[in-house]
mmCIF file of C-alpha atoms in Angstrom:
data_model
loop_
_atom_site.group_PDB
_atom_site.id
_atom_site.type_symbol
_atom_site.label_atom_id
_atom_site.label_comp_id
_atom_site.label_asym_id
_atom_site.label_seq_id
_atom_site.Cartn_x
_atom_site.Cartn_y
_atom_site.Cartn_z
ATOM 1 C CA MET A 8 0.861 5.407 -13.692
ATOM 2 C CA ILE A 9 1.683 5.870 -9.703
ATOM 3 C CA LEU A 10 -1.937 7.259 -9.289
ATOM 4 C CA GLN A 11 -3.965 4.280 -11.161
ATOM 5 C CA LEU A 12 -1.624 1.723 -9.060
ATOM 6 C CA VAL A 13 -2.957 3.666 -5.866
ATOM 7 C CA ILE A 14 -6.377 3.900 -7.035
ATOM 8 C CA TRP A 15 -6.218 -0.204 -7.760
ATOM 9 C CA LEU A 16 -4.907 -1.225 -4.946
ATOM 10 C CA LEU A 17 -7.072 1.057 -2.759
ATOM 11 C CA ALA A 18 -10.320 -0.355 -4.355
ATOM 12 C CA VAL A 19 -8.977 -4.547 -4.100
ATOM 13 C CA ALA A 20 -8.287 -3.828 -0.277
ATOM 14 C CA GLY A 21 -11.511 -2.345 0.251
ATOM 15 C CA ALA A 22 -13.114 -4.904 -1.714
ATOM 16 C CA SER A 23 -11.596 -7.029 0.176
ATOM 17 C CA MET A 24 -12.352 -5.801 3.420
ATOM 18 C CA LEU A 25 -16.127 -6.347 2.557
ATOM 19 C CA ILE A 26 -15.684 -10.257 2.343
ATOM 20 C CA THR A 27 -16.403 -11.866 5.298
ATOM 21 C CA HIS A 28 -13.548 -13.925 6.432
ATOM 22 C CA GLY A 29 -14.707 -17.615 6.702
ATOM 23 C CA ARG A 30 -13.794 -20.878 4.915
ATOM 24 C CA ARG A 31 -13.077 -19.568 1.355
ATOM 25 C CA ARG A 32 -10.228 -17.193 2.470
ATOM 26 C CA ARG A 33 -7.772 -19.085 0.002
ATOM 27 C CA ILE A 34 -10.443 -18.210 -2.747
ATOM 28 C CA TRP A 35 -10.726 -14.857 -2.449
ATOM 29 C CA SER A 36 -6.695 -14.650 -1.733
ATOM 30 C CA VAL A 37 -6.427 -16.075 -5.556
ATOM 31 C CA LEU A 38 -8.666 -13.732 -6.754
ATOM 32 C CA ILE A 39 -6.939 -10.705 -5.323
ATOM 33 C CA LEU A 40 -4.105 -11.985 -6.659
ATOM 34 C CA LEU A 41 -5.169 -12.806 -10.166
ATOM 35 C CA SER A 42 -6.807 -9.479 -10.584
ATOM 36 C CA LEU A 43 -2.818 -8.023 -9.274
ATOM 37 C CA VAL A 44 -1.769 -10.083 -12.054
ATOM 38 C CA ILE A 45 -4.181 -8.546 -14.676
ATOM 39 C CA PHE A 46 -3.655 -4.903 -13.634
ATOM 40 C CA SER A 47 0.395 -5.481 -13.416
ATOM 41 C CA ILE A 48 -0.369 -6.159 -17.450
ATOM 42 C CA PHE A 49 -1.874 -3.306 -17.600
ATOM 43 C CA LEU A 50 0.685 -1.200 -15.546
ATOM 44 C CA SER A 51 3.814 -2.753 -17.880
ATOM 45 C CA TYR A 52 2.185 -0.877 -20.924
ATOM 46 C CA GLN A 53 1.962 2.467 -18.609
ATOM 47 C CA VAL A 54 5.327 2.990 -17.784
ATOM 48 C CA ASP A 55 6.073 5.703 -19.644
ATOM 49 C CA THR A 56 8.787 8.907 -20.118
ATOM 50 C CA GLN A 57 6.289 11.486 -18.933
ATOM 51 C CA HIS A 58 6.307 13.067 -15.327
ATOM 52 C CA HIS A 59 2.253 12.609 -14.843
ATOM 53 C CA GLN A 60 0.984 14.851 -11.446
ATOM 54 C CA PHE A 61 -2.071 14.408 -9.105
ATOM 55 C CA ILE A 62 -2.497 17.339 -6.836
ATOM 56 C CA HIS A 63 -5.066 18.223 -4.615
ATOM 57 C CA PRO A 64 -5.057 20.885 -1.884
ATOM 58 C CA TRP A 65 -5.510 19.683 2.129
ATOM 59 C CA LEU A 66 -4.904 22.823 3.657
ATOM 60 C CA SER A 67 -4.779 26.492 1.875
ATOM 61 C CA TYR A 68 -3.507 28.882 4.420
ATOM 62 C CA ASP A 69 -1.432 31.433 4.870
ATOM 63 C CA ASN A 70 1.598 29.990 6.758
ATOM 64 C CA LEU A 71 0.856 25.989 5.931
ATOM 65 C CA LYS A 72 -0.005 24.807 2.709
ATOM 66 C CA ALA A 73 0.112 21.327 2.251
ATOM 67 C CA HIS A 74 -1.263 19.538 -0.909
ATOM 68 C CA PHE A 75 -1.914 15.720 -1.642
ATOM 69 C CA ASN A 76 0.377 14.833 -4.337
ATOM 70 C CA ILE A 77 0.706 11.493 -6.282
ATOM 71 C CA SER A 78 3.295 11.892 -8.507
ATOM 72 C CA ALA A 79 6.623 10.492 -10.382
ATOM 73 C CA ASP A 80 9.377 10.189 -12.523
ATOM 74 C CA ILE A 81 10.635 7.874 -14.486
ATOM 75 C CA SER A 82 12.860 6.139 -12.228
ATOM 76 C CA LEU A 83 10.144 5.871 -9.364
ATOM 77 C CA GLN A 84 7.706 4.276 -11.761
ATOM 78 C CA TYR A 85 10.536 1.613 -12.640
ATOM 79 C CA LEU A 86 10.849 1.205 -8.460
ATOM 80 C CA PHE A 87 7.190 0.655 -8.327
ATOM 81 C CA THR A 88 7.015 -1.536 -10.778
ATOM 82 C CA HIS A 89 9.747 -3.827 -9.567
ATOM 83 C CA LEU A 90 8.168 -3.167 -6.114
ATOM 84 C CA PHE A 91 4.835 -4.291 -7.270
ATOM 85 C CA VAL A 92 6.553 -7.602 -8.778
ATOM 86 C CA LEU A 93 7.554 -8.021 -5.648
ATOM 87 C CA LEU A 94 4.017 -7.483 -3.693
ATOM 88 C CA LEU A 95 3.015 -10.018 -6.241
ATOM 89 C CA GLY A 96 5.386 -12.751 -4.712
ATOM 90 C CA LEU A 97 4.452 -11.889 -1.095
ATOM 91 C CA ILE A 98 0.599 -12.257 -2.099
ATOM 92 C CA TYR A 99 1.656 -15.563 -3.876
ATOM 93 C CA LEU A 100 3.605 -16.968 -0.943
ATOM 94 C CA ASN A 101 0.959 -16.022 1.643
ATOM 95 C CA THR A 102 -1.958 -17.255 -0.544
ATOM 96 C CA ILE A 103 -0.129 -20.958 -0.908
ATOM 97 C CA SER A 104 0.742 -21.017 2.645
ATOM 98 C CA PHE A 105 -1.249 -23.696 4.370
ATOM 99 C CA ASP A 106 0.239 -22.524 7.870
ATOM 100 C CA GLU A 107 -1.553 -19.069 7.154
ATOM 101 C CA LYS A 108 -4.790 -19.084 9.099
ATOM 102 C CA HIS A 109 -5.702 -15.405 8.029
ATOM 103 C CA SER A 110 -4.290 -15.023 4.363
ATOM 104 C CA LEU A 111 -6.804 -12.603 3.126
ATOM 105 C CA ASN A 112 -6.216 -10.255 6.287
ATOM 106 C CA PHE A 113 -2.749 -10.416 5.932
ATOM 107 C CA ASN A 114 -2.947 -9.667 1.933
ATOM 108 C CA THR A 115 -5.013 -6.676 2.444
ATOM 109 C CA VAL A 116 -2.523 -5.003 4.866
ATOM 110 C CA LEU A 117 0.041 -5.764 2.282
ATOM 111 C CA LEU A 118 -2.503 -3.949 -0.045
ATOM 112 C CA LEU A 119 -2.882 -0.738 2.343
ATOM 113 C CA GLY A 120 0.670 -0.989 3.090
ATOM 114 C CA PHE A 121 2.026 -0.579 -0.040
ATOM 115 C CA SER A 122 -0.480 2.202 -1.186
ATOM 116 C CA CYS A 123 1.431 4.468 1.616
ATOM 117 C CA LEU A 124 4.592 3.267 0.671
ATOM 118 C CA ALA A 125 3.449 5.150 -2.934
ATOM 119 C CA PHE A 126 2.059 8.106 -0.791
ATOM 120 C CA ALA A 127 5.396 8.249 0.965
ATOM 121 C CA ALA A 128 7.562 8.359 -1.934
ATOM 122 C CA SER A 129 5.701 10.657 -3.692
ATOM 123 C CA SER A 130 5.381 13.422 -1.047
ATOM 124 C CA GLN A 131 6.514 16.626 -1.581
ATOM 125 C CA ASP A 132 5.671 18.029 1.759
ATOM 126 C CA PHE A 133 6.022 16.905 5.535
ATOM 127 C CA VAL A 134 2.326 16.569 5.949
ATOM 128 C CA GLN A 135 1.953 14.055 3.654
ATOM 129 C CA LEU A 136 4.922 12.533 4.438
ATOM 130 C CA ILE A 137 3.840 12.466 8.105
ATOM 131 C CA PHE A 138 0.757 10.845 7.271
ATOM 132 C CA SER A 139 1.687 8.168 5.151
ATOM 133 C CA SER A 140 4.405 7.283 7.805
ATOM 134 C CA SER A 141 1.513 7.247 10.303
ATOM 135 C CA MET A 142 -0.804 5.136 8.057
ATOM 136 C CA LEU A 143 1.994 2.689 7.755
ATOM 137 C CA SER A 144 2.903 2.209 11.376
ATOM 138 C CA ILE A 145 -0.792 1.707 11.849
ATOM 139 C CA LEU A 146 -0.991 -0.833 9.161
ATOM 140 C CA CYS A 147 2.405 -2.740 10.524
ATOM 141 C CA PHE A 148 0.853 -2.473 14.023
ATOM 142 C CA TYR A 149 -1.782 -5.177 12.861
ATOM 143 C CA ILE A 150 0.657 -7.738 11.080
ATOM 144 C CA PRO A 151 2.558 -9.845 14.089
ATOM 145 C CA ASP A 152 0.068 -12.263 16.494
ATOM 146 C CA ILE A 153 2.044 -11.596 19.425
ATOM 147 C CA ASP A 154 2.271 -8.995 21.747
ATOM 148 C CA LEU A 155 5.787 -8.139 22.241
ATOM 149 C CA PRO A 156 6.792 -7.834 18.541
ATOM 150 C CA LYS A 157 3.514 -5.576 18.358
ATOM 151 C CA LYS A 158 4.903 -3.411 21.282
ATOM 152 C CA LYS A 159 8.627 -3.175 19.880
ATOM 153 C CA LEU A 160 7.498 -2.359 15.988
ATOM 154 C CA PHE A 161 5.379 0.299 17.459
ATOM 155 C CA SER A 162 7.834 1.606 19.551
ATOM 156 C CA VAL A 163 10.333 1.889 17.058
ATOM 157 C CA LEU A 164 7.624 3.490 14.617
ATOM 158 C CA PHE A 165 6.731 5.774 16.759
ATOM 159 C CA PHE A 166 10.479 6.890 17.379
ATOM 160 C CA ALA A 167 11.004 7.189 13.796
ATOM 161 C CA GLU A 168 8.358 9.553 13.056
ATOM 162 C CA MET A 169 8.998 11.676 16.380
ATOM 163 C CA SER A 170 12.888 11.847 14.891
ATOM 164 C CA MET A 171 11.486 12.613 11.320
#
């Protein structure tokens, strides 16, 4: 379930990056929202009681073994279904807001951020946790438009990664 969620989010985010950002940003945002609603219906039937894993070895050295692991037990699957509903609400509110001039860009950052959150939640080793945390901090850097919150957010996220 988590693997399908991550692949779908990355595919929708990748497709929305290919769209020219112009006058029809609301139509594309509505199409993103509709595709996520259709996927959420599919996702609601996919929550099961089994523990599925997708493991791809990144590094296989004698002293360092890093694996790309996307897996979730039943409690994490239910958590992600609830967080996915929250993501749908955020994209909906972002789409209907008339003050937001870059709704398609922000929706893409939300989708990528949610996939990074899935990588962090299903990590089994330190390398994947640091990778997902770094990707999330890079994505969060692009959210605010003003420079001062960007600097504060980046310094706080950098401090959190270094303390981890």
